[in-house]
Amino acid sequence: MVTTTAARDTDLASALVQTMHRLQDLHAETSRPLGLTPQQAHLLCVLLSGPLGMTELSRILSIERSSLTSMVDRLERRTLVARTPNPTDRRASQIELTPDGLALAHEAHDAVVNRINAMTADLPRATRATITTALQSILTR
């Protein structure tokens, strides 16, 4: 059977979409036991790299600013995040993890990583390297 370029492209896109859905499900499964929604877990994990402003967070998380404000308010009440002054703009604030938020963000991140590692444990080292290289190439575009 001859596979056309269009069929290969569709196969790749389909596999990536299915992978995205599986990872979203996995993220939801691992965040629930921590008392977080998947969106809250995502926000905490994004903040592991350091404080960010609301505009940047809204862009990264692909949510409306009003929805983000509500989410940050809820996480702030749980003392997982804090609003701090933006050092370069007195009118703005940044969102940063509190010590409790940092611990929970690491726990959420580690739970997802551990599940992914379990799912891929049987892959040969060469296959893992090939997948890693391909995904990194896609993500840097």
PDB file of C-alpha atoms in Angstrom:
ATOM      1  CA  MET A   1       0.000   0.000   0.000  1.00  0.00           C
ATOM      2  CA  VAL A   2       1.360   3.412  -0.969  1.00  0.00           C
ATOM      3  CA  THR A   3       1.047   6.166   1.623  1.00  0.00           C
ATOM      4  CA  THR A   4       0.756   9.641   0.211  1.00  0.00           C
ATOM      5  CA  THR A   5       2.395  12.712   1.715  1.00  0.00           C
ATOM      6  CA  ALA A   6      -1.063  14.053   2.613  1.00  0.00           C
ATOM      7  CA  ALA A   7      -1.898  10.831   4.465  1.00  0.00           C
ATOM      8  CA  ARG A   8       1.398  10.966   6.407  1.00  0.00           C
ATOM      9  CA  ASP A   9       0.750  14.600   7.312  1.00  0.00           C
ATOM     10  CA  THR A  10      -2.744  13.730   8.493  1.00  0.00           C
ATOM     11  CA  ASP A  11      -1.393  10.799  10.495  1.00  0.00           C
ATOM     12  CA  LEU A  12       1.120  13.045  12.263  1.00  0.00           C
ATOM     13  CA  ALA A  13      -1.438  15.753  12.979  1.00  0.00           C
ATOM     14  CA  SER A  14      -3.938  13.174  14.211  1.00  0.00           C
ATOM     15  CA  ALA A  15      -1.355  11.541  16.477  1.00  0.00           C
ATOM     16  CA  LEU A  16      -0.382  14.929  17.925  1.00  0.00           C
ATOM     17  CA  VAL A  17      -4.028  15.867  18.547  1.00  0.00           C
ATOM     18  CA  GLN A  18      -4.674  12.514  20.230  1.00  0.00           C
ATOM     19  CA  THR A  19      -1.544  12.993  22.321  1.00  0.00           C
ATOM     20  CA  MET A  20      -2.701  16.468  23.343  1.00  0.00           C
ATOM     21  CA  HIS A  21      -6.069  15.088  24.471  1.00  0.00           C
ATOM     22  CA  ARG A  22      -4.431  12.249  26.382  1.00  0.00           C
ATOM     23  CA  LEU A  23      -2.074  14.665  28.125  1.00  0.00           C
ATOM     24  CA  GLN A  24      -4.992  16.954  29.013  1.00  0.00           C
ATOM     25  CA  ASP A  25      -6.822  13.967  30.527  1.00  0.00           C
ATOM     26  CA  LEU A  26      -3.691  12.963  32.414  1.00  0.00           C
ATOM     27  CA  HIS A  27      -3.257  16.528  33.670  1.00  0.00           C
ATOM     28  CA  ALA A  28      -6.871  16.534  34.914  1.00  0.00           C
ATOM     29  CA  GLU A  29      -6.438  13.137  36.592  1.00  0.00           C
ATOM     30  CA  THR A  30      -3.314  14.258  38.442  1.00  0.00           C
ATOM     31  CA  SER A  31      -4.579  17.700  39.478  1.00  0.00           C
ATOM     32  CA  ARG A  32      -7.880  16.553  41.035  1.00  0.00           C
ATOM     33  CA  PRO A  33      -6.301  14.680  43.962  1.00  0.00           C
ATOM     34  CA  LEU A  34      -4.317  17.835  44.741  1.00  0.00           C
ATOM     35  CA  GLY A  35      -7.527  19.871  45.048  1.00  0.00           C
ATOM     36  CA  LEU A  36      -6.824  21.788  41.840  1.00  0.00           C
ATOM     37  CA  THR A  37      -8.581  22.183  38.548  1.00  0.00           C
ATOM     38  CA  PRO A  38      -6.395  21.428  35.528  1.00  0.00           C
ATOM     39  CA  GLN A  39      -6.317  25.169  34.771  1.00  0.00           C
ATOM     40  CA  GLN A  40      -5.176  26.012  38.292  1.00  0.00           C
ATOM     41  CA  ALA A  41      -2.466  23.346  38.132  1.00  0.00           C
ATOM     42  CA  HIS A  42      -1.351  24.731  34.766  1.00  0.00           C
ATOM     43  CA  LEU A  43      -1.142  28.256  36.211  1.00  0.00           C
ATOM     44  CA  LEU A  44       0.906  27.081  39.193  1.00  0.00           C
ATOM     45  CA  CYS A  45       3.266  25.123  36.937  1.00  0.00           C
ATOM     46  CA  VAL A  46       3.718  28.117  34.612  1.00  0.00           C
ATOM     47  CA  LEU A  47       4.711  30.210  37.620  1.00  0.00           C
ATOM     48  CA  LEU A  48       7.512  27.768  38.481  1.00  0.00           C
ATOM     49  CA  SER A  49       9.660  29.779  36.073  1.00  0.00           C
ATOM     50  CA  GLY A  50       9.041  32.946  38.114  1.00  0.00           C
ATOM     51  CA  PRO A  51       6.514  35.745  38.599  1.00  0.00           C
ATOM     52  CA  LEU A  52       4.501  36.909  35.586  1.00  0.00           C
ATOM     53  CA  GLY A  53       2.096  39.702  34.843  1.00  0.00           C
ATOM     54  CA  MET A  54      -1.570  39.113  34.148  1.00  0.00           C
ATOM     55  CA  THR A  55      -1.264  39.919  30.440  1.00  0.00           C
ATOM     56  CA  GLU A  56       1.513  37.387  29.946  1.00  0.00           C
ATOM     57  CA  LEU A  57      -0.321  34.759  31.992  1.00  0.00           C
ATOM     58  CA  SER A  58      -3.493  35.344  29.988  1.00  0.00           C
ATOM     59  CA  ARG A  59      -1.557  34.784  26.769  1.00  0.00           C
ATOM     60  CA  ILE A  60       0.280  31.686  27.992  1.00  0.00           C
ATOM     61  CA  LEU A  61      -2.852  30.066  29.424  1.00  0.00           C
ATOM     62  CA  SER A  62      -5.063  31.169  26.510  1.00  0.00           C
ATOM     63  CA  ILE A  63      -7.805  32.487  28.771  1.00  0.00           C
ATOM     64  CA  GLU A  64      -9.587  35.794  29.057  1.00  0.00           C
ATOM     65  CA  ARG A  65      -8.219  38.255  31.548  1.00  0.00           C
ATOM     66  CA  SER A  66     -11.462  38.244  33.588  1.00  0.00           C
ATOM     67  CA  SER A  67     -11.328  34.444  33.938  1.00  0.00           C
ATOM     68  CA  LEU A  68      -7.676  34.661  34.932  1.00  0.00           C
ATOM     69  CA  THR A  69      -8.475  37.303  37.559  1.00  0.00           C
ATOM     70  CA  SER A  70     -11.082  34.996  39.113  1.00  0.00           C
ATOM     71  CA  MET A  71      -8.665  32.078  39.107  1.00  0.00           C
ATOM     72  CA  VAL A  72      -5.890  34.145  40.686  1.00  0.00           C
ATOM     73  CA  ASP A  73      -8.351  35.425  43.306  1.00  0.00           C
ATOM     74  CA  ARG A  74      -9.262  31.837  44.263  1.00  0.00           C
ATOM     75  CA  LEU A  75      -5.621  30.752  44.415  1.00  0.00           C
ATOM     76  CA  GLU A  76      -4.725  33.853  46.403  1.00  0.00           C
ATOM     77  CA  ARG A  77      -7.447  33.042  48.980  1.00  0.00           C
ATOM     78  CA  ARG A  78      -5.850  29.599  49.321  1.00  0.00           C
ATOM     79  CA  THR A  79      -2.464  31.344  49.828  1.00  0.00           C
ATOM     80  CA  LEU A  80      -0.972  29.562  46.813  1.00  0.00           C
ATOM     81  CA  VAL A  81      -0.165  32.753  44.869  1.00  0.00           C
ATOM     82  CA  ALA A  82       0.390  36.379  45.763  1.00  0.00           C
ATOM     83  CA  ARG A  83       0.128  39.619  43.844  1.00  0.00           C
ATOM     84  CA  THR A  84       3.343  41.635  44.073  1.00  0.00           C
ATOM     85  CA  PRO A  85       4.287  45.006  42.607  1.00  0.00           C
ATOM     86  CA  ASN A  86       5.756  44.903  39.111  1.00  0.00           C
ATOM     87  CA  PRO A  87       9.303  46.297  39.399  1.00  0.00           C
ATOM     88  CA  THR A  88       9.089  47.990  35.984  1.00  0.00           C
ATOM     89  CA  ASP A  89       5.480  49.271  36.057  1.00  0.00           C
ATOM     90  CA  ARG A  90       4.026  50.777  39.234  1.00  0.00           C
ATOM     91  CA  ARG A  91       0.477  50.394  37.875  1.00  0.00           C
ATOM     92  CA  ALA A  92       0.741  46.644  37.400  1.00  0.00           C
ATOM     93  CA  SER A  93       1.274  43.646  39.599  1.00  0.00           C
ATOM     94  CA  GLN A  94       2.855  40.287  39.057  1.00  0.00           C
ATOM     95  CA  ILE A  95       1.611  36.923  40.204  1.00  0.00           C
ATOM     96  CA  GLU A  96       4.068  34.750  42.081  1.00  0.00           C
ATOM     97  CA  LEU A  97       3.958  31.490  43.948  1.00  0.00           C
ATOM     98  CA  THR A  98       3.892  31.499  47.733  1.00  0.00           C
ATOM     99  CA  PRO A  99       5.891  28.806  49.553  1.00  0.00           C
ATOM    100  CA  ASP A 100       2.734  26.631  49.715  1.00  0.00           C
ATOM    101  CA  GLY A 101       2.054  27.318  46.043  1.00  0.00           C
ATOM    102  CA  LEU A 102       5.610  26.422  45.097  1.00  0.00           C
ATOM    103  CA  ALA A 103       5.348  23.089  46.903  1.00  0.00           C
ATOM    104  CA  LEU A 104       1.979  22.310  45.279  1.00  0.00           C
ATOM    105  CA  ALA A 105       3.232  23.380  41.829  1.00  0.00           C
ATOM    106  CA  HIS A 106       6.162  20.970  42.148  1.00  0.00           C
ATOM    107  CA  GLU A 107       3.792  18.242  43.311  1.00  0.00           C
ATOM    108  CA  ALA A 108       1.473  18.850  40.320  1.00  0.00           C
ATOM    109  CA  HIS A 109       4.377  18.920  37.882  1.00  0.00           C
ATOM    110  CA  ASP A 110       5.973  15.799  39.335  1.00  0.00           C
ATOM    111  CA  ALA A 111       2.656  13.898  39.232  1.00  0.00           C
ATOM    112  CA  VAL A 112       2.286  14.557  35.497  1.00  0.00           C
ATOM    113  CA  VAL A 113       5.943  13.775  34.759  1.00  0.00           C
ATOM    114  CA  ASN A 114       5.729  10.523  36.719  1.00  0.00           C
ATOM    115  CA  ARG A 115       2.626   9.423  34.787  1.00  0.00           C
ATOM    116  CA  ILE A 116       4.248  10.284  31.449  1.00  0.00           C
ATOM    117  CA  ASN A 117       7.398   8.396  32.463  1.00  0.00           C
ATOM    118  CA  ALA A 118       5.267   5.368  33.361  1.00  0.00           C
ATOM    119  CA  MET A 119       3.460   5.557  29.997  1.00  0.00           C
ATOM    120  CA  THR A 120       6.730   5.707  28.062  1.00  0.00           C
ATOM    121  CA  ALA A 121       8.889   3.421  30.209  1.00  0.00           C
ATOM    122  CA  ASP A 122       8.860   0.566  27.687  1.00  0.00           C
ATOM    123  CA  LEU A 123      10.069   2.688  24.773  1.00  0.00           C
ATOM    124  CA  PRO A 124      13.617   1.935  23.661  1.00  0.00           C
ATOM    125  CA  ARG A 125      16.191   4.655  24.378  1.00  0.00           C
ATOM    126  CA  ALA A 126      16.596   5.440  20.633  1.00  0.00           C
ATOM    127  CA  THR A 127      12.849   5.878  20.193  1.00  0.00           C
ATOM    128  CA  ARG A 128      12.694   8.183  23.222  1.00  0.00           C
ATOM    129  CA  ALA A 129      15.529  10.272  21.784  1.00  0.00           C
ATOM    130  CA  THR A 130      13.833  10.487  18.381  1.00  0.00           C
ATOM    131  CA  ILE A 131      10.496  11.532  19.894  1.00  0.00           C
ATOM    132  CA  THR A 132      12.191  14.081  22.148  1.00  0.00           C
ATOM    133  CA  THR A 133      14.104  15.624  19.246  1.00  0.00           C
ATOM    134  CA  ALA A 134      11.003  15.747  17.041  1.00  0.00           C
ATOM    135  CA  LEU A 135       8.843  17.341  19.738  1.00  0.00           C
ATOM    136  CA  GLN A 136      11.512  19.895  20.616  1.00  0.00           C
ATOM    137  CA  SER A 137      11.751  20.800  16.940  1.00  0.00           C
ATOM    138  CA  ILE A 138       7.977  21.297  16.725  1.00  0.00           C
ATOM    139  CA  LEU A 139       7.861  23.331  19.950  1.00  0.00           C
ATOM    140  CA  THR A 140      10.570  25.770  18.861  1.00  0.00           C
ATOM    141  CA  ARG A 141       8.762  26.790  15.679  1.00  0.00           C
TER     142      ARG A 141
END
